[in-house]
GROMACS .gro file of C-alpha atoms in nm:
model
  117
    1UNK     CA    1   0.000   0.000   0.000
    2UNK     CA    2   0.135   0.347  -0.098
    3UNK     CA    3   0.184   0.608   0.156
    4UNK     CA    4  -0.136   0.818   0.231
    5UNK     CA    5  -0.171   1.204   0.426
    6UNK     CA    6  -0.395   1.382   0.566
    7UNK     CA    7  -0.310   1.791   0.517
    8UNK     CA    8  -0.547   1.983   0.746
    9UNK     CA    9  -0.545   2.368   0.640
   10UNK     CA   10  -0.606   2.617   0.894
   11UNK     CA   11  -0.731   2.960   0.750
   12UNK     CA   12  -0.945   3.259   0.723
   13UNK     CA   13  -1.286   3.212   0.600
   14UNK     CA   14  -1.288   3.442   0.350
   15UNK     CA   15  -1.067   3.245   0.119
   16UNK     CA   16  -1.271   2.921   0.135
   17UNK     CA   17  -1.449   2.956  -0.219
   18UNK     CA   18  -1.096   3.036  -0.392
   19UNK     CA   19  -0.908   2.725  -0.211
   20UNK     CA   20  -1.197   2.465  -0.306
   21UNK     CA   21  -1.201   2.603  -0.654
   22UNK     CA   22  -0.846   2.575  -0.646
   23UNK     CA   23  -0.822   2.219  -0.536
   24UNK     CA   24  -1.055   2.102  -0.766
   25UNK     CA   25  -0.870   2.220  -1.046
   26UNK     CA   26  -0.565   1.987  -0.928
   27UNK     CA   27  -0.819   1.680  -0.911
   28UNK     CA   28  -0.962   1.689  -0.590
   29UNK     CA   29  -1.289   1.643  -0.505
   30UNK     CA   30  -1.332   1.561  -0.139
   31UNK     CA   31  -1.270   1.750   0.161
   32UNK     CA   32  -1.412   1.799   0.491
   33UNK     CA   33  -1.480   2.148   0.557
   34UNK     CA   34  -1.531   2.263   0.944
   35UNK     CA   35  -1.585   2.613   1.084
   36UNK     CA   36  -1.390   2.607   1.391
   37UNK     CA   37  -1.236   2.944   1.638
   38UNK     CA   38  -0.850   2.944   1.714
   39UNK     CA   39  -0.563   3.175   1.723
   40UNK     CA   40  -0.201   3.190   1.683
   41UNK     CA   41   0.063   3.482   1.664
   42UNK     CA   42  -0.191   3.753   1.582
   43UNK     CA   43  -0.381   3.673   1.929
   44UNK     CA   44  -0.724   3.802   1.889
   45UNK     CA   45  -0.856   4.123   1.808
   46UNK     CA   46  -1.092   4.398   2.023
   47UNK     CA   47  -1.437   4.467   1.902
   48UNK     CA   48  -1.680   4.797   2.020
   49UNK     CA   49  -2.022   4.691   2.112
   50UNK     CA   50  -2.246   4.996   2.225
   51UNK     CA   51  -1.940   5.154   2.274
   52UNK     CA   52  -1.803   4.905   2.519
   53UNK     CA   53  -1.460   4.767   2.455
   54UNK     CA   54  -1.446   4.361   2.425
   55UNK     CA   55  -1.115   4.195   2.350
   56UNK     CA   56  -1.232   3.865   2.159
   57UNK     CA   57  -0.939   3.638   2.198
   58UNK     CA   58  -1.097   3.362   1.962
   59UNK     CA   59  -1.110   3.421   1.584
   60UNK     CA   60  -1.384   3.276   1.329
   61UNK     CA   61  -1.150   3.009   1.088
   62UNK     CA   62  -1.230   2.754   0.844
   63UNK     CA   63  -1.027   2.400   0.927
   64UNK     CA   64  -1.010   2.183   0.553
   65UNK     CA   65  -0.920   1.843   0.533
   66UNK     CA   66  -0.793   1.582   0.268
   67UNK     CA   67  -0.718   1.299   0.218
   68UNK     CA   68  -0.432   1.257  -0.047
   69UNK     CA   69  -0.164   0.996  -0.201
   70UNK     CA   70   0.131   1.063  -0.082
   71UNK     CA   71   0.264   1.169  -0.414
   72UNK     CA   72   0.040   1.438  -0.366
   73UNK     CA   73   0.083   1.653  -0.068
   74UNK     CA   74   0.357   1.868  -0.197
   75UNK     CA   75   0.076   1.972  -0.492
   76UNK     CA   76  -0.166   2.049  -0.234
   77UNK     CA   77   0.052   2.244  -0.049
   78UNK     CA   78   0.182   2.416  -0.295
   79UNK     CA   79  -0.203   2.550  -0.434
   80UNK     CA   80  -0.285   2.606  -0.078
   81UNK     CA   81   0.031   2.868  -0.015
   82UNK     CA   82  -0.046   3.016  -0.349
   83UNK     CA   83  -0.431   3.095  -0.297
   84UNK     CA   84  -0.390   3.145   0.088
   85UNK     CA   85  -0.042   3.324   0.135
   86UNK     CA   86  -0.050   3.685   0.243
   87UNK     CA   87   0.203   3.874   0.416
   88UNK     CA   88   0.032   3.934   0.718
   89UNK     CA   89   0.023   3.743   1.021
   90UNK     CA   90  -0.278   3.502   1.079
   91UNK     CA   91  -0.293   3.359   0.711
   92UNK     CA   92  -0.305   3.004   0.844
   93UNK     CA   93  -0.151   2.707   0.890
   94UNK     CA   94  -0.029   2.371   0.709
   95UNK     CA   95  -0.069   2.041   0.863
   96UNK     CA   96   0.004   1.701   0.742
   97UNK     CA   97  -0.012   1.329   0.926
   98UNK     CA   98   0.048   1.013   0.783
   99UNK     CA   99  -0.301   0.806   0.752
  100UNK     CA  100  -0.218   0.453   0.865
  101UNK     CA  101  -0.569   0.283   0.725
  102UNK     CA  102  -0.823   0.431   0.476
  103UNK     CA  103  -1.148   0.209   0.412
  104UNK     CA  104  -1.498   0.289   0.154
  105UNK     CA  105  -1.753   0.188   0.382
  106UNK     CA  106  -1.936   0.079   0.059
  107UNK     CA  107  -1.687  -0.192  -0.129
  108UNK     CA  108  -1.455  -0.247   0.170
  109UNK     CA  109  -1.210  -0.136  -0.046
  110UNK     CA  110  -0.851  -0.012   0.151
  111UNK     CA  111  -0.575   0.187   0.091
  112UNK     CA  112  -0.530   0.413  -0.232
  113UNK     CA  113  -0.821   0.194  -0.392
  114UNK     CA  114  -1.031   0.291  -0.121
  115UNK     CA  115  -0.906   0.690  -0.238
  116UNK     CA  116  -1.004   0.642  -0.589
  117UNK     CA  117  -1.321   0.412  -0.625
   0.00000   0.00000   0.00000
């Protein structure tokens, strides 16, 4: 069985249309998409409400995963840096973990066949 990775991106909502359209256009099709709150280096931000001052230390993000052959993570990272990068802090994040065991529910099919059936 071939080596397969999941690469979790980490990002800013507003880019979400532009990095599935992007992805697509490399072949793939499937992701799980997940709105989730985080933050890194750029810490939060404050927000007036009625004119009261509230520090909101938890930003809205969008968390994307794939599955991929391993011949293909360096594609998918590569289209993710080039629709995603910016040069300010809080662009997002790269993750990638091996996958020891992929199954289809439907054929029982494993591995990379289980990817592409």
């Amino acid at each position: 069985m071939g080596q397969i990775s999941n690469v979790v991106i980490i990002f800013n909502p507003e880019k979400l249309t532009d990095l599935r359209r992007a992805l697509k256009e490399v072949g793939l099709s499937g992701m799980t998409v997940t709105r989730v709150d985080g933050n890194g280096l750029q810490g939060g931000t404050v927000r007036y409400y009625s004119d009261d001052k509230v520090e909101v230390d938890l930003l809205p993000k969008i968390k994307v995963e794939v599955i991929v052959p391993g011949d293909k993570v360096d594609e998918v990272i590569d289209v993710t840096k080039k629709v995603l990068k910016t040069s300010e802090t809080g662009a997002g994040k790269i993750f990638v973990y091996d996958v020891s065991r992929v199954i289809r529910i439907s054929t029982d099919d494993e591995g990379l066949d289980a990817l592409n059936s």
